[in-house]
Amino acid sequence: MGAERSDNRVDLIIVAVLWVALTGAGLWWATVTNLHPIGASSNAVISDEAFDLLLYLSMPVTTFVVVVLGYSVLRFRVSLDETEDAAPVRSNRLFIAMWVLITVGLSVYVIFNPGFTGLDALAADKNAEMTIEVTASQWRWDYRYVEENIEFLDADGLVLPVDTRILFKITSQDVIHSFWVPAFRVKKDAVPGLITEVYMTTTKLGDFAQDDGFRNQCAELCGTGHTRMRTTVTVLTRVDFIAWVDAQRNAEVSG
Amino acid sequence: MSILKGIVGGILGYLLGAALVTSIRAATGAEPWDFEVATMGAYLPTVVGWLLGVGVWEYWARPWFGREAKPYTTVGWRRYFNFDTDHKVIGIQYLVSFLFLFFLAGLFAMVMRWELMNPGRDILTPSSYNGFMSLHGTMMVFVAVAAIVGAFGNYIVPIMIGADDMAFPKLNALSYWLVPVVVAFLTASFLVGGYDTGWTGYAPLSVTTRTGALFFNLAFLTLGLSSIVGAINFLTTVHKMRAPGMTWSRLPIFVWSIYVTSWLSLIFTQFIALAMLMVVFARTLGMAFFEAAAGGDPLLYQNVFWFYSHPAVYIMILPAFGVTLEILSHFSRKPLFAYKWAVGGMIGIAAMSAFVWAHHMFTSGMPDVLLKPFLASTELISIPTGLIMLSALGTIWQGRLRLHVPMLFALGVVFNFLFGGITGVFLADAPLDIQLHDTYFVVAHFHYVILGGGIFGLFAAVYYWFPKMTGRMMNETLGKVHFWWMIIGFNFTFMPMFWIGMNGMNRRISDYVPNLGGTNRMISLAGFFLGMSFVIFLWNYIYSWWRGADAPSNPWGATTLEWMTSSPPPLENFDVIPEVVGGPYTYGDKSAKHAILEPRL
Amino acid sequence: MTAVGHAAHGVHEAPAKRLGINRLGLWFFILSESILFVGLLMVRFSLLGTYIHEELSQLIGLMITVILLASSFTAYQAERSMARGDLGATKRNLLITLGLGTVFIAGVAFEWHEALEAFPPSTVFGSVFFTMTGVHVFHVLTGLVMLAIVHRRVRRHETTSTDSWPVEASVKYWHFVDVAWVFFYPALYLIS
Ligand SMILES: [Cu+2]
Ligand SMILES: [Cu+2]
């Protein structure tokens, strides 16, 4: 019995060391690797920070399970024809208590951070400088710039000024679609009979040719044309944007 | 023969129903023939006709009308193609049927991965891609919902609790014979050109899209019916049929998992029935539930659908947890660790599953005030789920692990589910889910849960109970090859999907932006590799059934009741009624006993 | 319904045990079915709040409700007479129940006829109304079929007071269908 107990202690120490080492390695990997594509809006910061925090928090949990699993398989395996039983340990109060405390603690923590904090941050600023009405239908996107009073039916692209807080008002004319710009980390369903809203601030210049995250891709299955239901997105400097708006107006007048 | 009679019955039923509907339409002055309306009206007569023909009339209903019921065949292979009430026959019917569906749906996945191997169009039109994708999803969901419960719940649970059969053997046969109806409707949907709504069948798309969607709705409705009937049976069986001494705290964990799952099926399946009914009525009778212009609510469908379909995720995974914990204990030769916590975890998951459905709808336009409650409830469900992990790890720790094939698969479940579960925490975080929702991150997540957890659990169960069910052993070496091949293929297929999901690959598309081409090609190749692993399995499965070595009654040296009777067990399972005198996992305690089987006087 | 254990294998449990099993199974079934009705109520309130179409015939609604409640009473009487072994009264009460149930369906059919003009299925109220009453009438119909089979069996002395489960089961189911209507009636006709 005494021998068994000291065995257990050695096992525990090895597992603890492996766990710390693997967690450290995992965290190091998580910090040096950029898993995120280009982020070009205020919402992207919130989203990516949430991901990173969850990745850090989940690292020790994942490595703990992997280490215990892997170590047990290697250390406690016996040959297939072995028939002797293991010691009948049915419970271990300390282990169960720790496990429950930690999972409860982590679950509750992530509810508040990054959960509630992220939601609050996304909803914090409801003052937009610019409103764009996005209308989806099978299978096209229509954009209407409310203040500028210009409209694009079956649009090829969405053009926006940088460093601008924008309100998207999204709706659909037939089935459910979803307005998604990967670079903005913005996704909101286009629902017939409902106007859904998204606020975000553009933070980076860019266009589809430079990075394909700058696109509005329909993200909710809407039938045959779903795959192709996308337009480019371009973020211009504010000066360029004003010029672009003027050009559109002139084109409209002459056209 | 009975299948033929069933088909005739089904066709007669369809003709009768369609004729009735058509004449009513003619009488009211509407255009008489409308395929969808006729089919809707003919649904019930078709199902009833099939069931009556396949055996309900001959074996069951005749006494209601004062006639003699036909006696059952009790021996020979024919009864596997017959309306048979033996739970062991039904278990095998379920197993073979759903393995068939699994491989078929897997082939569809291969077709999809072929199309996705390169940017641009390869072999499928966007429309046929949607068709394969929808059928793949639907069939796999059906497999995940019904395979373990139907096959091993039926075969093993009655034996594990020391019963001679299920509580309602005829209802049991009925719930199985609804499965061919499900398959028939899916086939019909394929024949009329498929449907493009995915397995989620969101309205209003499902209302306006092509006719195949109707058959999808009817198929899901029928599977729901089968699940409910099965759930009633399992619940009654576990409550009423336990052998003397089989108290609740002596139930093997697998029985617990089926019991808890059955509660979920009993309660929540009605909501899928409701969702499907509303879509069918919207399609055929022009009902306006989801029509915004008429004052309906397009989001209503999603609420009702996910109110079933989130709990359905637990219907898929809880039985796999049960199998896994069961196997971990037996092959670690150690009692299940924290048994009561594991049971509590299962009950906790089931109870909480009613309060999390809207986490599928964070981007749907649901009221903002509901985001926080659903975020919170969803994150909290990882607590009871963690208890399952606790039990698994505690069981193998300091065990004496014999790495037979079932054990490998059970360990595989723990490993794969870890990633499925952890990424669930990411998706539950609403601010982050905005980006990840409807991307391949989600695809990866639920494949880790359902394929990595549920289907690995299914294979664990197949390898574990195959000797009991067939009286033959499966080939151990081929089994190990299958395991390593499958788990490597699986992880190489689905791990990169997390990454492409984060990097802008959304779900249910037949084409993608060019820079995702490299990873997609790698995923496709890994996917084909994964697909090929099942060839090994199939060979092993068929050959072993045909020619495998004879299985002793207890090849694994396990302690639960199913191993105390012959392989396969006799009709009614035990020669004597077992008397249960202790817990199910008596390892490490020579004096402990689970049950005694002594001849009745 | 008339489950007698393993007709397949020729082994029978003690009848008392079988009765307990049958009863529990029936309760599970009723529990599950009632969830469907709860779901329909949830749909009704989420789509329409407490709105009621003004052309809904309150008179017919009240009449069919009274008729259905009366049928529950006669069904109860049938079960009681069965327990007493009074087959004559059992048959009579079953027959009255069958008649009242048929009248109920006729009432709903008449109301549907009116409703098709006032609020067809293409309106939201019509969708809710036709689906709720439709699902309910379907349950009434299955109940009637069960009662009719049981009536025939009692008439031919195939079901006797020693094995009265078919009577009990069909009557319990009938009560369930009535209770479901007790919730549907105010939700469809009265709340506003
Ligand atoms: Cu789309
Ligand atoms: Cu869910």
PDB file of N, CA, C and O in Angstrom, chain B residues 187-229:
ATOM      1  N   THR B 187     -35.169   9.392 -49.781  1.00  0.00           N
ATOM      2  CA  THR B 187     -34.943   8.979 -51.166  1.00  0.00           C
ATOM      3  C   THR B 187     -35.865   9.756 -52.099  1.00  0.00           C
ATOM      4  O   THR B 187     -35.446  10.225 -53.161  1.00  0.00           O
ATOM      5  N   ALA B 188     -37.123   9.878 -51.675  1.00  0.00           N
ATOM      6  CA  ALA B 188     -38.083  10.618 -52.504  1.00  0.00           C
ATOM      7  C   ALA B 188     -37.611  12.052 -52.708  1.00  0.00           C
ATOM      8  O   ALA B 188     -37.682  12.595 -53.809  1.00  0.00           O
ATOM      9  N   SER B 189     -37.081  12.652 -51.644  1.00  0.00           N
ATOM     10  CA  SER B 189     -36.624  14.038 -51.780  1.00  0.00           C
ATOM     11  C   SER B 189     -35.501  14.114 -52.802  1.00  0.00           C
ATOM     12  O   SER B 189     -35.416  15.051 -53.598  1.00  0.00           O
ATOM     13  N   PHE B 190     -34.654  13.091 -52.789  1.00  0.00           N
ATOM     14  CA  PHE B 190     -33.552  13.032 -53.738  1.00  0.00           C
ATOM     15  C   PHE B 190     -34.087  12.896 -55.162  1.00  0.00           C
ATOM     16  O   PHE B 190     -33.641  13.572 -56.092  1.00  0.00           O
ATOM     17  N   LEU B 191     -35.107  12.037 -55.313  1.00  0.00           N
ATOM     18  CA  LEU B 191     -35.647  11.765 -56.644  1.00  0.00           C
ATOM     19  C   LEU B 191     -36.350  12.979 -57.251  1.00  0.00           C
ATOM     20  O   LEU B 191     -36.324  13.169 -58.466  1.00  0.00           O
ATOM     21  N   VAL B 192     -36.984  13.789 -56.417  1.00  0.00           N
ATOM     22  CA  VAL B 192     -37.644  14.970 -56.982  1.00  0.00           C
ATOM     23  C   VAL B 192     -36.689  16.154 -57.078  1.00  0.00           C
ATOM     24  O   VAL B 192     -37.117  17.282 -57.304  1.00  0.00           O
ATOM     25  N   GLY B 193     -35.393  15.904 -56.877  1.00  0.00           N
ATOM     26  CA  GLY B 193     -34.436  16.971 -57.132  1.00  0.00           C
ATOM     27  C   GLY B 193     -33.774  17.528 -55.894  1.00  0.00           C
ATOM     28  O   GLY B 193     -33.071  18.522 -55.957  1.00  0.00           O
ATOM     29  N   GLY B 194     -33.988  16.884 -54.754  1.00  0.00           N
ATOM     30  CA  GLY B 194     -33.283  17.298 -53.555  1.00  0.00           C
ATOM     31  C   GLY B 194     -33.841  18.580 -52.952  1.00  0.00           C
ATOM     32  O   GLY B 194     -34.826  19.138 -53.441  1.00  0.00           O
ATOM     33  N   TYR B 195     -33.193  19.010 -51.898  1.00  0.00           N
ATOM     34  CA  TYR B 195     -33.598  20.268 -51.271  1.00  0.00           C
ATOM     35  C   TYR B 195     -32.333  20.991 -50.874  1.00  0.00           C
ATOM     36  O   TYR B 195     -31.275  20.382 -50.748  1.00  0.00           O
ATOM     37  N   ASP B 196     -32.439  22.291 -50.695  1.00  0.00           N
ATOM     38  CA  ASP B 196     -31.222  23.071 -50.522  1.00  0.00           C
ATOM     39  C   ASP B 196     -31.250  23.896 -49.251  1.00  0.00           C
ATOM     40  O   ASP B 196     -30.724  24.991 -49.204  1.00  0.00           O
ATOM     41  N   THR B 197     -31.857  23.353 -48.215  1.00  0.00           N
ATOM     42  CA  THR B 197     -32.003  24.128 -46.992  1.00  0.00           C
ATOM     43  C   THR B 197     -31.054  23.680 -45.894  1.00  0.00           C
ATOM     44  O   THR B 197     -31.077  24.241 -44.809  1.00  0.00           O
ATOM     45  N   GLY B 198     -30.227  22.648 -46.172  1.00  0.00           N
ATOM     46  CA  GLY B 198     -29.445  22.079 -45.081  1.00  0.00           C
ATOM     47  C   GLY B 198     -30.364  21.300 -44.156  1.00  0.00           C
ATOM     48  O   GLY B 198     -31.582  21.290 -44.346  1.00  0.00           O
ATOM     49  N   TRP B 199     -29.764  20.642 -43.138  1.00  0.00           N
ATOM     50  CA  TRP B 199     -30.622  19.846 -42.244  1.00  0.00           C
ATOM     51  C   TRP B 199     -31.430  20.739 -41.331  1.00  0.00           C
ATOM     52  O   TRP B 199     -32.377  20.285 -40.713  1.00  0.00           O
ATOM     53  N   THR B 200     -31.042  22.025 -41.249  1.00  0.00           N
ATOM     54  CA  THR B 200     -31.761  22.931 -40.362  1.00  0.00           C
ATOM     55  C   THR B 200     -33.052  23.446 -40.976  1.00  0.00           C
ATOM     56  O   THR B 200     -33.916  23.927 -40.270  1.00  0.00           O
ATOM     57  N   GLY B 201     -33.160  23.356 -42.290  1.00  0.00           N
ATOM     58  CA  GLY B 201     -34.412  23.683 -42.974  1.00  0.00           C
ATOM     59  C   GLY B 201     -35.060  24.997 -42.583  1.00  0.00           C
ATOM     60  O   GLY B 201     -36.268  25.059 -42.357  1.00  0.00           O
ATOM     61  N   TYR B 202     -34.256  26.050 -42.514  1.00  0.00           N
ATOM     62  CA  TYR B 202     -34.799  27.332 -42.053  1.00  0.00           C
ATOM     63  C   TYR B 202     -35.930  27.833 -42.933  1.00  0.00           C
ATOM     64  O   TYR B 202     -35.820  27.871 -44.160  1.00  0.00           O
ATOM     65  N   ALA B 203     -37.013  28.258 -42.283  1.00  0.00           N
ATOM     66  CA  ALA B 203     -38.031  29.030 -42.977  1.00  0.00           C
ATOM     67  C   ALA B 203     -37.516  30.467 -43.038  1.00  0.00           C
ATOM     68  O   ALA B 203     -36.745  30.861 -42.188  1.00  0.00           O
ATOM     69  N   PRO B 204     -37.914  31.256 -43.989  1.00  0.00           N
ATOM     70  CA  PRO B 204     -38.872  30.981 -45.061  1.00  0.00           C
ATOM     71  C   PRO B 204     -38.278  30.234 -46.269  1.00  0.00           C
ATOM     72  O   PRO B 204     -39.048  29.834 -47.142  1.00  0.00           O
ATOM     73  N   LEU B 205     -36.957  30.030 -46.311  1.00  0.00           N
ATOM     74  CA  LEU B 205     -36.394  29.334 -47.479  1.00  0.00           C
ATOM     75  C   LEU B 205     -37.073  27.980 -47.680  1.00  0.00           C
ATOM     76  O   LEU B 205     -37.448  27.603 -48.793  1.00  0.00           O
ATOM     77  N   SER B 206     -37.264  27.243 -46.588  1.00  0.00           N
ATOM     78  CA  SER B 206     -37.834  25.903 -46.712  1.00  0.00           C
ATOM     79  C   SER B 206     -39.271  25.942 -47.209  1.00  0.00           C
ATOM     80  O   SER B 206     -39.795  24.941 -47.680  1.00  0.00           O
ATOM     81  N   VAL B 207     -39.917  27.102 -47.072  1.00  0.00           N
ATOM     82  CA  VAL B 207     -41.297  27.208 -47.547  1.00  0.00           C
ATOM     83  C   VAL B 207     -41.320  27.496 -49.042  1.00  0.00           C
ATOM     84  O   VAL B 207     -42.168  26.978 -49.773  1.00  0.00           O
ATOM     85  N   THR B 208     -40.361  28.308 -49.504  1.00  0.00           N
ATOM     86  CA  THR B 208     -40.421  28.734 -50.900  1.00  0.00           C
ATOM     87  C   THR B 208     -39.585  27.866 -51.826  1.00  0.00           C
ATOM     88  O   THR B 208     -39.752  27.935 -53.029  1.00  0.00           O
ATOM     89  N   THR B 209     -38.688  27.059 -51.282  1.00  0.00           N
ATOM     90  CA  THR B 209     -37.791  26.319 -52.160  1.00  0.00           C
ATOM     91  C   THR B 209     -38.466  25.081 -52.748  1.00  0.00           C
ATOM     92  O   THR B 209     -39.642  24.824 -52.531  1.00  0.00           O
ATOM     93  N   ARG B 210     -37.677  24.263 -53.459  1.00  0.00           N
ATOM     94  CA  ARG B 210     -38.277  23.205 -54.246  1.00  0.00           C
ATOM     95  C   ARG B 210     -38.892  22.066 -53.411  1.00  0.00           C
ATOM     96  O   ARG B 210     -38.706  21.981 -52.210  1.00  0.00           O
ATOM     97  N   THR B 211     -39.601  21.185 -54.135  1.00  0.00           N
ATOM     98  CA  THR B 211     -40.436  20.164 -53.509  1.00  0.00           C
ATOM     99  C   THR B 211     -39.684  19.215 -52.583  1.00  0.00           C
ATOM    100  O   THR B 211     -40.254  18.691 -51.636  1.00  0.00           O
ATOM    101  N   GLY B 212     -38.403  19.001 -52.859  1.00  0.00           N
ATOM    102  CA  GLY B 212     -37.639  18.095 -52.012  1.00  0.00           C
ATOM    103  C   GLY B 212     -37.744  18.446 -50.538  1.00  0.00           C
ATOM    104  O   GLY B 212     -37.714  17.562 -49.671  1.00  0.00           O
ATOM    105  N   ALA B 213     -37.894  19.732 -50.250  1.00  0.00           N
ATOM    106  CA  ALA B 213     -37.977  20.167 -48.859  1.00  0.00           C
ATOM    107  C   ALA B 213     -39.173  19.548 -48.148  1.00  0.00           C
ATOM    108  O   ALA B 213     -39.118  19.248 -46.956  1.00  0.00           O
ATOM    109  N   LEU B 214     -40.263  19.355 -48.873  1.00  0.00           N
ATOM    110  CA  LEU B 214     -41.449  18.751 -48.261  1.00  0.00           C
ATOM    111  C   LEU B 214     -41.120  17.361 -47.735  1.00  0.00           C
ATOM    112  O   LEU B 214     -41.486  16.991 -46.618  1.00  0.00           O
ATOM    113  N   PHE B 215     -40.395  16.599 -48.561  1.00  0.00           N
ATOM    114  CA  PHE B 215     -40.069  15.234 -48.149  1.00  0.00           C
ATOM    115  C   PHE B 215     -39.090  15.229 -46.985  1.00  0.00           C
ATOM    116  O   PHE B 215     -39.133  14.357 -46.122  1.00  0.00           O
ATOM    117  N   PHE B 216     -38.203  16.222 -46.983  1.00  0.00           N
ATOM    118  CA  PHE B 216     -37.308  16.369 -45.828  1.00  0.00           C
ATOM    119  C   PHE B 216     -38.129  16.581 -44.556  1.00  0.00           C
ATOM    120  O   PHE B 216     -37.896  15.941 -43.532  1.00  0.00           O
ATOM    121  N   ASN B 217     -39.113  17.478 -44.654  1.00  0.00           N
ATOM    122  CA  ASN B 217     -39.948  17.749 -43.484  1.00  0.00           C
ATOM    123  C   ASN B 217     -40.668  16.493 -43.016  1.00  0.00           C
ATOM    124  O   ASN B 217     -40.725  16.190 -41.828  1.00  0.00           O
ATOM    125  N   LEU B 218     -41.214  15.749 -43.970  1.00  0.00           N
ATOM    126  CA  LEU B 218     -41.954  14.540 -43.599  1.00  0.00           C
ATOM    127  C   LEU B 218     -41.011  13.490 -43.022  1.00  0.00           C
ATOM    128  O   LEU B 218     -41.365  12.761 -42.093  1.00  0.00           O
ATOM    129  N   ALA B 219     -39.787  13.418 -43.562  1.00  0.00           N
ATOM    130  CA  ALA B 219     -38.822  12.453 -43.040  1.00  0.00           C
ATOM    131  C   ALA B 219     -38.481  12.773 -41.587  1.00  0.00           C
ATOM    132  O   ALA B 219     -38.462  11.887 -40.723  1.00  0.00           O
ATOM    133  N   PHE B 220     -38.219  14.039 -41.322  1.00  0.00           N
ATOM    134  CA  PHE B 220     -37.852  14.444 -39.967  1.00  0.00           C
ATOM    135  C   PHE B 220     -39.020  14.192 -39.005  1.00  0.00           C
ATOM    136  O   PHE B 220     -38.852  13.712 -37.878  1.00  0.00           O
ATOM    137  N   LEU B 221     -40.210  14.501 -39.479  1.00  0.00           N
ATOM    138  CA  LEU B 221     -41.418  14.264 -38.688  1.00  0.00           C
ATOM    139  C   LEU B 221     -41.509  12.789 -38.300  1.00  0.00           C
ATOM    140  O   LEU B 221     -41.787  12.434 -37.153  1.00  0.00           O
ATOM    141  N   THR B 222     -41.240  11.924 -39.271  1.00  0.00           N
ATOM    142  CA  THR B 222     -41.360  10.488 -39.040  1.00  0.00           C
ATOM    143  C   THR B 222     -40.284  10.003 -38.077  1.00  0.00           C
ATOM    144  O   THR B 222     -40.554   9.198 -37.181  1.00  0.00           O
ATOM    145  N   LEU B 223     -39.071  10.512 -38.247  1.00  0.00           N
ATOM    146  CA  LEU B 223     -38.009  10.125 -37.322  1.00  0.00           C
ATOM    147  C   LEU B 223     -38.378  10.565 -35.905  1.00  0.00           C
ATOM    148  O   LEU B 223     -38.152   9.845 -34.939  1.00  0.00           O
ATOM    149  N   GLY B 224     -38.975  11.757 -35.820  1.00  0.00           N
ATOM    150  CA  GLY B 224     -39.410  12.244 -34.515  1.00  0.00           C
ATOM    151  C   GLY B 224     -40.414  11.300 -33.880  1.00  0.00           C
ATOM    152  O   GLY B 224     -40.315  10.959 -32.701  1.00  0.00           O
ATOM    153  N   LEU B 225     -41.357  10.858 -34.682  1.00  0.00           N
ATOM    154  CA  LEU B 225     -42.368   9.916 -34.196  1.00  0.00           C
ATOM    155  C   LEU B 225     -41.692   8.669 -33.645  1.00  0.00           C
ATOM    156  O   LEU B 225     -41.995   8.186 -32.546  1.00  0.00           O
ATOM    157  N   SER B 226     -40.741   8.158 -34.426  1.00  0.00           N
ATOM    158  CA  SER B 226     -40.013   6.959 -34.017  1.00  0.00           C
ATOM    159  C   SER B 226     -39.268   7.197 -32.704  1.00  0.00           C
ATOM    160  O   SER B 226     -39.267   6.351 -31.808  1.00  0.00           O
ATOM    161  N   SER B 227     -38.638   8.364 -32.574  1.00  0.00           N
ATOM    162  CA  SER B 227     -37.895   8.679 -31.351  1.00  0.00           C
ATOM    163  C   SER B 227     -38.818   8.724 -30.140  1.00  0.00           C
ATOM    164  O   SER B 227     -38.472   8.241 -29.063  1.00  0.00           O
ATOM    165  N   ILE B 228     -39.984   9.347 -30.327  1.00  0.00           N
ATOM    166  CA  ILE B 228     -40.898   9.493 -29.191  1.00  0.00           C
ATOM    167  C   ILE B 228     -41.378   8.122 -28.735  1.00  0.00           C
ATOM    168  O   ILE B 228     -41.378   7.803 -27.543  1.00  0.00           O
ATOM    169  N   VAL B 229     -41.773   7.301 -29.700  1.00  0.00           N
ATOM    170  CA  VAL B 229     -42.233   5.954 -29.355  1.00  0.00           C
ATOM    171  C   VAL B 229     -41.118   5.198 -28.636  1.00  0.00           C
ATOM    172  O   VAL B 229     -41.333   4.551 -27.609  1.00  0.00           O
TER     173      VAL B 229
END
